[in-house]
Coordinates of C-alpha atoms and ligand atoms in Angstrom, one line a residue:
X1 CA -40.6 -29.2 -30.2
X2 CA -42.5 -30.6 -32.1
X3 CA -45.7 -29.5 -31.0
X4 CA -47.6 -31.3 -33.7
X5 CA -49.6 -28.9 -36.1
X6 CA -53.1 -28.7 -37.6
X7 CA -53.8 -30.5 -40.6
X8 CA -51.5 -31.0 -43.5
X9 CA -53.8 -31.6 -46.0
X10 CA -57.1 -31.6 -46.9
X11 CA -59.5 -28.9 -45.4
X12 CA -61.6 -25.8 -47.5
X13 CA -59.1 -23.9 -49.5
X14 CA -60.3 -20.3 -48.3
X15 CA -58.9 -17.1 -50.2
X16 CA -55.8 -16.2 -48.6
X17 CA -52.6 -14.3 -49.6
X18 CA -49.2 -14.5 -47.8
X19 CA -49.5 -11.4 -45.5
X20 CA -46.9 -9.6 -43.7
X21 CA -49.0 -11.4 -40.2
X22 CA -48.1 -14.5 -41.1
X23 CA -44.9 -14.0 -42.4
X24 CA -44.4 -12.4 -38.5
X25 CA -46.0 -16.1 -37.3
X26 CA -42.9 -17.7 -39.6
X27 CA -40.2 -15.6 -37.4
X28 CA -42.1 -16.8 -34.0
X29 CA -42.3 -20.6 -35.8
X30 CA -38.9 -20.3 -35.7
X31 CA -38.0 -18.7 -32.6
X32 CA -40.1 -20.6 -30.5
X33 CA -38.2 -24.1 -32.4
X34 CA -34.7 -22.3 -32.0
X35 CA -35.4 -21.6 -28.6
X36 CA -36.5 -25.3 -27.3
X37 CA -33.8 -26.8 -30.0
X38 CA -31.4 -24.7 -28.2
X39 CA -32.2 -25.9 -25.0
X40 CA -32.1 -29.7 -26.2
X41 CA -28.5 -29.0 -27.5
X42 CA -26.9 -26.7 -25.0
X43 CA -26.7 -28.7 -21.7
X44 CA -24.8 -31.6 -23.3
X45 CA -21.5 -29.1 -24.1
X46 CA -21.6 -27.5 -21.0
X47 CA -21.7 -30.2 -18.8
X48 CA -18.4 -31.9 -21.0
X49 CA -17.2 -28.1 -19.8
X50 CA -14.6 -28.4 -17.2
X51 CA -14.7 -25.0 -15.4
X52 CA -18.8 -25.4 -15.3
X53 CA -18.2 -28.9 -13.4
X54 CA -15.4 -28.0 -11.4
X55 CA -17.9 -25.3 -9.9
X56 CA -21.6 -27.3 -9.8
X57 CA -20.1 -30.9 -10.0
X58 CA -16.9 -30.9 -8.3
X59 CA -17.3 -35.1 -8.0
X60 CA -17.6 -35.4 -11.6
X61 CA -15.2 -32.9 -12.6
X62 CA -12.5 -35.5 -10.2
X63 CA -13.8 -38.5 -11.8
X64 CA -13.4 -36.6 -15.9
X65 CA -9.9 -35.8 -14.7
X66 CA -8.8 -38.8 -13.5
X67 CA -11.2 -41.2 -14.7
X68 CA -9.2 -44.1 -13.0
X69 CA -11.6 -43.3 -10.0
X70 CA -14.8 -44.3 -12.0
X71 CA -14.0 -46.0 -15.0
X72 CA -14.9 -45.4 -18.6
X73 CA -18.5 -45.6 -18.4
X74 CA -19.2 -44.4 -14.6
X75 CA -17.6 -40.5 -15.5
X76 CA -20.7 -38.7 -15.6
X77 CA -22.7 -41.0 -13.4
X78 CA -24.1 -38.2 -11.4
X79 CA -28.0 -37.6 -10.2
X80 CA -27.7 -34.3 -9.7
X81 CA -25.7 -33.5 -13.6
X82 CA -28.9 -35.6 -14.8
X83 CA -31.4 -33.5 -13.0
X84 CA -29.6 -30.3 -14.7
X85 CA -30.5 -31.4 -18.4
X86 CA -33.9 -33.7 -17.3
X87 CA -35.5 -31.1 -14.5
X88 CA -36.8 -28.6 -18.0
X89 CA -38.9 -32.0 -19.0
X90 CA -40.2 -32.3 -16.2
X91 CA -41.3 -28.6 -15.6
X92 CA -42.9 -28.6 -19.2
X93 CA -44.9 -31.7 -18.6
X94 CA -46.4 -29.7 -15.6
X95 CA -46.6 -26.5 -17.7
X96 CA -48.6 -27.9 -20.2
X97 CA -51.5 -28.2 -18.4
X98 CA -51.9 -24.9 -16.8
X99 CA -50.7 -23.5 -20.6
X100 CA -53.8 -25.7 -22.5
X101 CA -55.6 -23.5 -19.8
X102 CA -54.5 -19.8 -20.7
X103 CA -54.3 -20.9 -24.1
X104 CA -58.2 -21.4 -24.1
X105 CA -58.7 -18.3 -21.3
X106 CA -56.7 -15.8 -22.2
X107 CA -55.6 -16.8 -25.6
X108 CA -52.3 -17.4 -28.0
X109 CA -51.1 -14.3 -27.5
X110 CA -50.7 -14.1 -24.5
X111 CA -49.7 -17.9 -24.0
X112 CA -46.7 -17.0 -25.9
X113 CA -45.8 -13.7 -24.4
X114 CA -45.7 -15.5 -20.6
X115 CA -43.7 -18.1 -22.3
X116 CA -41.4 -15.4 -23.6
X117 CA -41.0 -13.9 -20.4
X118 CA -40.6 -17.3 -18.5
X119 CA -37.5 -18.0 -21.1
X120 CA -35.7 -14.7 -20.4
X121 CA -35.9 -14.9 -16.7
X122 CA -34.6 -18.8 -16.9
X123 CA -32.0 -17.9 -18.9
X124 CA -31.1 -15.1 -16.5
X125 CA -31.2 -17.0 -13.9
X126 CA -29.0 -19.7 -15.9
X127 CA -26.2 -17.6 -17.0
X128 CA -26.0 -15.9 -13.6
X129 CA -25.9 -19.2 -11.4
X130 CA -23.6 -19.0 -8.5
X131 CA -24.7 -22.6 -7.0
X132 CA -26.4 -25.5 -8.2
X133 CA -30.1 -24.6 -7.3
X134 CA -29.7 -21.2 -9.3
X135 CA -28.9 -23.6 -12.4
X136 CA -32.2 -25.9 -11.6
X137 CA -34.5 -23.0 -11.0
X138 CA -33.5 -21.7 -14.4
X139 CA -34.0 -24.9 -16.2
X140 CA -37.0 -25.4 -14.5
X141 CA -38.4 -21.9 -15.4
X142 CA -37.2 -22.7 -19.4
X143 CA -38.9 -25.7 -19.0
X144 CA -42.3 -24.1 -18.0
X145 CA -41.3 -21.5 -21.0
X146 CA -41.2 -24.6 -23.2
X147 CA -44.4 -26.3 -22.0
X148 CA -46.3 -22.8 -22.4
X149 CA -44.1 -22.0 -26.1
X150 CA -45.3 -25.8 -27.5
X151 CA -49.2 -25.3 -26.6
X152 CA -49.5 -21.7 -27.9
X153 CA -47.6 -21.4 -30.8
X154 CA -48.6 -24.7 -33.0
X155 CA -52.0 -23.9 -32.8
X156 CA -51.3 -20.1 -33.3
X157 CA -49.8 -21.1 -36.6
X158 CA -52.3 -23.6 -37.7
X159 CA -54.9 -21.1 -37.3
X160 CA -53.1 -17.9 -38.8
X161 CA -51.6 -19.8 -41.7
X162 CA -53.5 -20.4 -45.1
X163 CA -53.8 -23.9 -45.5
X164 CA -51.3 -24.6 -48.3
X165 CA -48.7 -23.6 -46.2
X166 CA -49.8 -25.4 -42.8
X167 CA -47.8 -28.4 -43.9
X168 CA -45.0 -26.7 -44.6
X169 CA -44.8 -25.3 -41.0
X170 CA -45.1 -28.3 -39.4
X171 CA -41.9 -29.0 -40.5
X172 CA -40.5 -25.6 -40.0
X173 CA -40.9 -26.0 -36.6
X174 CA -38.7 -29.8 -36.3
X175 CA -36.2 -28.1 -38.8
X176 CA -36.0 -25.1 -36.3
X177 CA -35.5 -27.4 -33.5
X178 CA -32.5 -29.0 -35.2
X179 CA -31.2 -26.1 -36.1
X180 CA -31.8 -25.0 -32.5
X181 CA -29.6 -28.2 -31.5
X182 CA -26.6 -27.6 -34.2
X183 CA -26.6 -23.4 -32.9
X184 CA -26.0 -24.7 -29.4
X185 CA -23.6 -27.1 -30.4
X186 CA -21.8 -24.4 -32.2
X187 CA -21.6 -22.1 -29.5
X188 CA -20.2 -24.6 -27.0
X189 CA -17.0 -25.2 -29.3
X190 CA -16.9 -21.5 -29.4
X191 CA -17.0 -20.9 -25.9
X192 CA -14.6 -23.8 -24.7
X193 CA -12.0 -22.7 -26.2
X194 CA -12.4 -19.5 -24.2
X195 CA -9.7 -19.5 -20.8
X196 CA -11.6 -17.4 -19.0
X197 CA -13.4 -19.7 -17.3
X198 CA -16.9 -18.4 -17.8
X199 CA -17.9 -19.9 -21.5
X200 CA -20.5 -21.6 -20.1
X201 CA -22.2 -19.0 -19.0
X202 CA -22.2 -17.5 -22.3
X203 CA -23.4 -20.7 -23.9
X204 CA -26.2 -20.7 -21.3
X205 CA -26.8 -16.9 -22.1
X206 CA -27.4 -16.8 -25.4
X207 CA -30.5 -18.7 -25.0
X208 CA -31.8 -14.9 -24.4
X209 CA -31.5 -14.0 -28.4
X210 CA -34.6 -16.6 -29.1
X211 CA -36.1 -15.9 -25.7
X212 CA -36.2 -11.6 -26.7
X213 CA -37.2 -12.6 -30.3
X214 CA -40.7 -14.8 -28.9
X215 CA -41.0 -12.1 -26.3
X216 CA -41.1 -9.3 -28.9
X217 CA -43.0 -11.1 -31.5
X218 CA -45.6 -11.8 -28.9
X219 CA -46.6 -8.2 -28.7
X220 CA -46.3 -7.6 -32.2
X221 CA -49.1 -10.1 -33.4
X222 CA -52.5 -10.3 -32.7
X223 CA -54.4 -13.0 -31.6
X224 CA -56.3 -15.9 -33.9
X225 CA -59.4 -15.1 -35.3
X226 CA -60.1 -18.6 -33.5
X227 CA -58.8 -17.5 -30.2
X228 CA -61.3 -14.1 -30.4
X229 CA -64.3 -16.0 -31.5
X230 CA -64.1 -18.6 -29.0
X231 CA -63.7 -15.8 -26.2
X232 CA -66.8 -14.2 -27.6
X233 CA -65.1 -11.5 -29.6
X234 CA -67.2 -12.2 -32.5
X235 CA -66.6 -8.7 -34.8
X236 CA -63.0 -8.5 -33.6
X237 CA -62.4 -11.9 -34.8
X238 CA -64.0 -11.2 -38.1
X239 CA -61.8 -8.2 -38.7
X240 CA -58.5 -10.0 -37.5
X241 CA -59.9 -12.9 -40.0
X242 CA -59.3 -10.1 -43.0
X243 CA -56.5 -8.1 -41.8
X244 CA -54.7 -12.2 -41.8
X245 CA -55.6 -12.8 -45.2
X246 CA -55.9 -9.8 -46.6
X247 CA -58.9 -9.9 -48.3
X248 CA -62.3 -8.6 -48.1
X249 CA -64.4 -12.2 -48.5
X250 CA -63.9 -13.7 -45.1
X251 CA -67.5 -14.9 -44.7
X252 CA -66.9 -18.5 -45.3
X253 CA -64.2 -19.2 -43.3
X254 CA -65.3 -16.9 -40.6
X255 CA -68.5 -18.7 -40.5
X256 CA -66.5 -22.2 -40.5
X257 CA -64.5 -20.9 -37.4
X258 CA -67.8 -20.0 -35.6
X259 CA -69.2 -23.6 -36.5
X260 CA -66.6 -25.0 -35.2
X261 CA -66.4 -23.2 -32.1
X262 CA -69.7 -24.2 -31.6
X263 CA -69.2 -28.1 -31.8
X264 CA -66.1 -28.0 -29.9
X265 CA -68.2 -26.0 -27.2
X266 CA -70.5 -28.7 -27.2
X267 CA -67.9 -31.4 -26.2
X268 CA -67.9 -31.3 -22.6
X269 CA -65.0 -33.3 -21.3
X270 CA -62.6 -33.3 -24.4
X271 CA -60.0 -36.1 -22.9
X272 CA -63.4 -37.9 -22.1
X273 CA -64.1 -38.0 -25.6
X274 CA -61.1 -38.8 -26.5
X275 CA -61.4 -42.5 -24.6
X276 CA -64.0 -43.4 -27.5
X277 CA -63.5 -46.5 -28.6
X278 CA -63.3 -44.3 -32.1
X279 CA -60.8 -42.3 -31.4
X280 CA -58.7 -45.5 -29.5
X281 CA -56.5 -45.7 -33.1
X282 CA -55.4 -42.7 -32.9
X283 CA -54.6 -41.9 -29.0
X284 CA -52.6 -45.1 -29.2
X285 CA -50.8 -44.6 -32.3
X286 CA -50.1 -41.0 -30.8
X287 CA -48.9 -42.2 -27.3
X288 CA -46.5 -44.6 -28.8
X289 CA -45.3 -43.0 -30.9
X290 CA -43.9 -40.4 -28.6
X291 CA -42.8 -43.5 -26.5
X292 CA -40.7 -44.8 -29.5
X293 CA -39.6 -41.5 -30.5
X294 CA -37.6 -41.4 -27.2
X295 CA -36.9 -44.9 -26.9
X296 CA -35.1 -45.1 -30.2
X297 CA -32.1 -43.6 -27.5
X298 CA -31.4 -40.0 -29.3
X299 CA -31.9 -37.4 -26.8
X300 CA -28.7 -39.8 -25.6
X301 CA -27.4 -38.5 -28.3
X302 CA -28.6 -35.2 -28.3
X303 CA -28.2 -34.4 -24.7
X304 CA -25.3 -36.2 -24.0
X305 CA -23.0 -36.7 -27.4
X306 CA -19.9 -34.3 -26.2
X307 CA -20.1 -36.5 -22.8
X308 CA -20.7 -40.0 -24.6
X309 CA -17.5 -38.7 -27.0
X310 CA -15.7 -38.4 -24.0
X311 CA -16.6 -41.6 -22.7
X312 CA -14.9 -42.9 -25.6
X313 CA -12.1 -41.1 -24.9
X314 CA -12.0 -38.3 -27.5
X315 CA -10.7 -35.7 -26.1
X316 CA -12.7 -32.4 -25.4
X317 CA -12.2 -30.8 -28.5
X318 CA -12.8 -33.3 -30.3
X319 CA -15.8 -34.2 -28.3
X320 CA -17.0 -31.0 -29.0
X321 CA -16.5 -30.9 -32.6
X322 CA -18.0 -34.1 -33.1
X323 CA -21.2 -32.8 -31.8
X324 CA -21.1 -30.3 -34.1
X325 CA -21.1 -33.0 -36.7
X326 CA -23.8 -35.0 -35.7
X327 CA -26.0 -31.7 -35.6
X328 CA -25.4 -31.0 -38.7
X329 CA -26.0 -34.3 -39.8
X330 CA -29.6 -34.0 -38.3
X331 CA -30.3 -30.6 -39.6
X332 CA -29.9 -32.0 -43.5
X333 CA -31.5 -35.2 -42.7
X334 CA -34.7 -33.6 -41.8
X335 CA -34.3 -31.7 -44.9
X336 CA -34.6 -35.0 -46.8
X337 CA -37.6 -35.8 -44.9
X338 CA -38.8 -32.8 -46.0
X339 CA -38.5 -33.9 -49.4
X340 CA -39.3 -37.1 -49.0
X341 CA -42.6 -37.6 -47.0
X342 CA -45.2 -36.8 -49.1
X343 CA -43.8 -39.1 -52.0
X344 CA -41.6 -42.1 -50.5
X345 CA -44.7 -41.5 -47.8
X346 CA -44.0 -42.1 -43.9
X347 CA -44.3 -46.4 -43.6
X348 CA -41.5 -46.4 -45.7
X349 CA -39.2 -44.0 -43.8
X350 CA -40.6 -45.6 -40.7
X351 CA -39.4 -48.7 -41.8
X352 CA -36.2 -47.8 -43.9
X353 CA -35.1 -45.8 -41.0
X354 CA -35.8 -48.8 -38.7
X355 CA -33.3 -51.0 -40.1
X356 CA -30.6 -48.4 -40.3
X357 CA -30.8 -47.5 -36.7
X358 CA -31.2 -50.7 -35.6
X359 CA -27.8 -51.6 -37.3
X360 CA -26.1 -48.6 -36.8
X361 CA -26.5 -49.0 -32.6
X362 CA -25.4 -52.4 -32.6
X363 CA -22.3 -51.4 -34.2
X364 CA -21.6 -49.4 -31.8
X365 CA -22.6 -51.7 -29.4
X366 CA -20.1 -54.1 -30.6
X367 CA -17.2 -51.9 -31.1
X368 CA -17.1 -50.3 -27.6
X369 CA -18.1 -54.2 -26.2
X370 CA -15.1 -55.0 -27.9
X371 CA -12.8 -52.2 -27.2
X372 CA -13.8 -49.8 -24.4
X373 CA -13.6 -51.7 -21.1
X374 CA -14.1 -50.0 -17.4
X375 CA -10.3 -49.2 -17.2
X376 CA -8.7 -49.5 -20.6
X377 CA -9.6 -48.2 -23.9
X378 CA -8.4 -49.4 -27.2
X379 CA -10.5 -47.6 -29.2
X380 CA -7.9 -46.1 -30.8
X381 CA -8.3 -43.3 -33.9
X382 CA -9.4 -45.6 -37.1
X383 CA -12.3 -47.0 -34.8
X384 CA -12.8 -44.0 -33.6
X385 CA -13.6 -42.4 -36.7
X386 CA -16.0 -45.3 -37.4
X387 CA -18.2 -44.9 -34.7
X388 CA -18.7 -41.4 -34.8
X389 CA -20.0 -42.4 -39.0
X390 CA -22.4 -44.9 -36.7
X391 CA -23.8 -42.3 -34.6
X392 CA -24.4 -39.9 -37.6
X393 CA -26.1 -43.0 -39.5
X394 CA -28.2 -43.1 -36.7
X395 CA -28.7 -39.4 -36.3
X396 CA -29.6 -38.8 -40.0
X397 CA -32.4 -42.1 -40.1
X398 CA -33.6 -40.8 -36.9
X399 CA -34.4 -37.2 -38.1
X400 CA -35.5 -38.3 -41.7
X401 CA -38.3 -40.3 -39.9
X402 CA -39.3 -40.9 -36.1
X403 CA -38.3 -36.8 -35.7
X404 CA -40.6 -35.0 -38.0
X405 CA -43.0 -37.8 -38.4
X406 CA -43.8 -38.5 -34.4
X407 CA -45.1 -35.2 -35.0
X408 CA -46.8 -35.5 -38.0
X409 CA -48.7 -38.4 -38.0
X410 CA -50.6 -37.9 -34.7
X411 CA -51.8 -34.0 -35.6
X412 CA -52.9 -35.6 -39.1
X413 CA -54.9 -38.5 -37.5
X414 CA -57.3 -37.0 -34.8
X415 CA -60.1 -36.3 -35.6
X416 CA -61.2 -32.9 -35.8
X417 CA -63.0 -32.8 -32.0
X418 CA -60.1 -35.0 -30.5
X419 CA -57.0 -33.0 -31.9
X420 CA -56.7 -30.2 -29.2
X421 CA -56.8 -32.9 -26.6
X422 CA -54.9 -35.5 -28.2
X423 CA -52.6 -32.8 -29.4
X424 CA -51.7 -32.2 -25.4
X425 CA -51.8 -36.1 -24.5
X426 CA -49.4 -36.2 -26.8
X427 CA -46.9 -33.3 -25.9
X428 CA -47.6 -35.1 -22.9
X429 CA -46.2 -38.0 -23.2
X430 CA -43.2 -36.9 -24.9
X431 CA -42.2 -34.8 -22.5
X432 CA -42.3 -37.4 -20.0
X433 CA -40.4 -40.1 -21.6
X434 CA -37.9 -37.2 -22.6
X435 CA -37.4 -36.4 -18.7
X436 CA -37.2 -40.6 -18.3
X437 CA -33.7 -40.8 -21.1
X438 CA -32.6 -37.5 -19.9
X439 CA -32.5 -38.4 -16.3
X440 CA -31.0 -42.1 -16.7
X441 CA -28.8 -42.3 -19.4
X442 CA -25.9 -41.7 -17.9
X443 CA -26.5 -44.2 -15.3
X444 CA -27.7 -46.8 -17.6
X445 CA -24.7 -45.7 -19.2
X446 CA -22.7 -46.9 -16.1
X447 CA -24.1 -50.1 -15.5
X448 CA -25.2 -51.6 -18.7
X449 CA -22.0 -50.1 -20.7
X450 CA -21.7 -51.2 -23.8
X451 CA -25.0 -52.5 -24.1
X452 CA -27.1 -49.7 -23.4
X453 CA -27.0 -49.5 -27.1
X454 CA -28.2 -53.1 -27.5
X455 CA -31.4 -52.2 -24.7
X456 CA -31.8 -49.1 -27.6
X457 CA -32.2 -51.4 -30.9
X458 CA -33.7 -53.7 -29.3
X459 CA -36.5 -51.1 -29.0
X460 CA -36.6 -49.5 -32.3
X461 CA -36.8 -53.7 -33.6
X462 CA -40.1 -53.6 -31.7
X463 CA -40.9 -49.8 -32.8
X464 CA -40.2 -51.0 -36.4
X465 CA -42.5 -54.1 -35.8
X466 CA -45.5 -51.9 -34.5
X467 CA -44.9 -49.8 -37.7
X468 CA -45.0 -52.5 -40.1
X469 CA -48.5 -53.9 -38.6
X470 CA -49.9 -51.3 -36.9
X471 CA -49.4 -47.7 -38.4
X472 CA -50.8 -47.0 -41.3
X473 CA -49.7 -44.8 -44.3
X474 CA -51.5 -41.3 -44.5
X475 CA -49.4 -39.9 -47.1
X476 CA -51.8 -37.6 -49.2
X477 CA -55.1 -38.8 -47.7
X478 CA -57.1 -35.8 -47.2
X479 CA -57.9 -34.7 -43.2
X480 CA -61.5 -36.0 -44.0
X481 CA -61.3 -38.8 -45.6
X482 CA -58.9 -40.5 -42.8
X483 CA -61.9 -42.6 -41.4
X484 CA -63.0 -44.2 -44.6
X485 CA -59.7 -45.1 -46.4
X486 CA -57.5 -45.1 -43.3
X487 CA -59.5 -46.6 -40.5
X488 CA -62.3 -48.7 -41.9
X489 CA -59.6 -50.2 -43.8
X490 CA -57.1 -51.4 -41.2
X491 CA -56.8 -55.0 -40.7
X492 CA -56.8 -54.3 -36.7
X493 CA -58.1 -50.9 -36.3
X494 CA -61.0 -51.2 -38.2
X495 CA -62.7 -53.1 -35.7
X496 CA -62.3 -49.7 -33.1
X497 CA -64.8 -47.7 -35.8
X498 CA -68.0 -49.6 -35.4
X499 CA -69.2 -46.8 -32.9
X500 CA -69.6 -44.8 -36.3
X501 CA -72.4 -46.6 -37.2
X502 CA -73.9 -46.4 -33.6
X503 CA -73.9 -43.2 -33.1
X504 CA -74.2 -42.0 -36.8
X505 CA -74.0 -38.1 -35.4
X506 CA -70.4 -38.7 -33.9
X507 CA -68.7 -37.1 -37.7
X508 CA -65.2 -38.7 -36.5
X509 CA -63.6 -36.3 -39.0
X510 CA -63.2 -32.6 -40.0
Ligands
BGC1 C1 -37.8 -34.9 -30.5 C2 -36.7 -34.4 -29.6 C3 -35.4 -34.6 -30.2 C4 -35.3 -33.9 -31.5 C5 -34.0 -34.2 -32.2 C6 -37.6 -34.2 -31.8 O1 -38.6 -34.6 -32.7 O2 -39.1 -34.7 -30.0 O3 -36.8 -35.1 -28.4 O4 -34.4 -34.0 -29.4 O5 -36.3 -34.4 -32.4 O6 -33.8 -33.5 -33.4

């Protein structure tokens, strides 16, 4: 997940080459995205899966077989299904306070390593399940993997990566995560088609491959120069400092880490701080944004597209495959974010990608209104067709803007002594309103039908709203110059950033 990184732009451009450490922090970029993509995209297959149902679900594996019991919408309406994708949310909200902990005790390195090891035992535990709380203690286990994974190894890249690429690895990370999603969804078509009755547990299994490469990368690298210095380790810091860049001349930047430090040290109570009225822009902006993020309804999508596919009475295959479409579909649309943010800039993928979602879900809103009622469904191929294009409409605005850029925009804002904190608030909060859609969809599914898609534009209209007067664009404004040409001139927010000139020694940024 998104983690949010350090800063994009902006910042002392130190000497630095490309060194085989940080092209070893690239491979655990990705691992550590594949790995919690992976997780996103898995549970949604193998809970369409009938052989994993008929043995954890056996009510929902009646209703999917006969679905005149239930009706259309009611299929998967089940608590305990819910609780099987949602319960890793909830784990990784709790996680990632005890992991901002060792992250500042005991360091990256071995934040990520206990991460590593949390995934592999989860995913034993997963792929050996013999009853339902075997499945829940694994998720829950990934889930603390993934709260421990998302502290450690964002800041483990912002500090071991030159500058010039920090950007760039921001985005990494959200591109491994779809890729993540589009791998699982891959491996669930494989493993349907198997007849012996056991693909799920392959599906679940082969979590392990990202699990063992995050594992083993965590004992190749060593820790952050910033992680030493702030645990005292002054000289060992130093000499990490130049083995990372590969260069002699680390005084500068060592000394910059050591200030740094030093100030941060200072701050006793850093979410205290970060209740200044300065820093109130930002922590808002940050907190919904990760509300709207989830809101905008695609972890329904995510989580849930082979079952939603089935809903609408594709048939499992097809379910299946359609998944696979809409994952890929999300994998190239965050490449054209890629492209696009730092020139289009973000208000105007915001905004662009507002309108498009916003159309694209009452589309399908209207269509299944019109066509899929509780007992019949007319939906027939040609509209079929047409609201799968919907759902990829959606998909592809979604990851071009509110994907990457819900990550983005908050680790560019903070300021420098708020980002750690804010950085968590805002993991935070994700996490939470992730475990909030993964753990009622399908019931608000059942009972509002059709127009559970209208509840979801209806939220990215206000999201879109909120963007056009409240978020403003950051797109190549350097780290430190945020306060003067972002904040002071705001037409709302610049009112928060009188405390400046209170308290002149509060330097709000880097
Ligand atoms: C979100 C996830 C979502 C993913 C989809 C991320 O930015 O935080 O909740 O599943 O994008 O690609």
């Amino acid at each position: 997940m998104a983690g949010g990184f350090g800063a994009t732009t902006g910042g002392t451009e130190f000497e630095a080459k490309i060194t085989p450490l940080v092209i070893i922090s690239c491979i655990m970029a990705a691992s550590g995205g594949l790995m919690f993509g992976y997780d996103i995209g898995i549970s949604g297959g193998v809970t369409s899966m009938p052989d994993f149902l008929k043995e954890f679900f056996p009510t929902v594996y009646k209703n999917q077989q006969n679905p005149t019991l239930s009706g259309n919408y009611c299929k998967y309406d089940n608590q305990g299904l819910q609780m099987f994708t949602s319960s890793l949310y909830l784990a990784a909200l709790i996680a990632t306070f005890f992991a901002s902990y060792t992250t500042k005790a005991l360091g990256r390195k071995v934040t990520m390593l206990i991460a590593g090891i949390l995934f592999l035992v989860g995913t034993s535990f997963n792929a050996a399940a013999i009853n339902l709380a075997m499945l829940i203690i694994g998720r829950l286990l990934l889930g603390c993997g993934v709260g421990f994974a998302n502290q450690a190894i964002p800041l483990f890249l912002s500090e071991v990566a030159p500058t010039r690429i920090r950007g760039a690895l921001n985005i990494l990370f959200q591109l491994n995560i779809t890729i993540g999603i589009l791998v699982a969804n891959l491996i669930n078509y494989g493993t349907s088609k198997l007849t012996t009755g056991y693909g799920w547990r392959i599906s679940l299994g082969l979590a392990g491959v990202p699990a063992l490469l995050l594992t083993i990368g965590s004992l190749i690298v060593v820790d952050t120069p910033s992680s030493l210095i702030e645990r005292g380790k002054l000289e060992q810091g130093k000499a990490v400092l130049r083995r990372i860049r590969g260069v002699n001349n680390v005084e500068p930047e060592y000394l910059e880490i050591v200030e740094a430090n030093r100030a941060a040290a200072e701050i006793k109570n850093p979410f205290q701080n970060l209740l200044k009225r300065r820093n109130r822009p930002t922590l808002v902006i940050a907190m919904m944004m990760q509300i709207f993020q989830q809101f905008t309804g695609i972890n329904a999508i995510m989580f849930y597209a082979p079952v939603l596919f089935q809903t609408l009475g594709f048939k499992s295959d097809a379910s299946l495959y359609s998944a696979v479409i809409t994952g890929l579909v999300n994998v190239l649309s965050t490449v054209v974010s890629v492209v696009l943010v730092d020139k289009a800039g973000r208000r105007m993928l915001l905004i662009e990608a507002g309108l498009q979602m916003f159309l694209s879900q009452m589309g399908v809103a209207i269509i299944m209104g019109l066509k899929v009622k509780d007992f019949t469904n007319n939906l027939g191929h040609g509209l079929g067709i047409l609201v799968l294009i919907l759902v990829c409409s959606f998909v592809a605005s979604f990851a071009w803007s509110w994907g990457p850029l819900g990550w983005l925009i908050p680790s560019e804002t903070f300021a420098v002594e708020a980002r750690s904190a804010g950085q968590s608030i805002a993991v935070f909060t994700n996490m939470l309103f992730t475990f909030v859609i993964a753990q009622a969809f399908l019931s608000m599914l059942c009972h509002m039908k059709a127009s559970i898609f209208v509840f979801f534009s209806a939220w990215v209209l206000v999201m879109t709203l909120f963007t056009i007067f409240l978020i403003p664009e950051t797109k190549n404004i350097p780290l430190d110059e945020m306060t003067e040409r972002v904040w002071k001139q705001h037409w709302y927010w610049k009112r928060f950033m009188d405390d400046y000139e209170d308290e002149p020694m509060g330097k709000g940024q880097v």
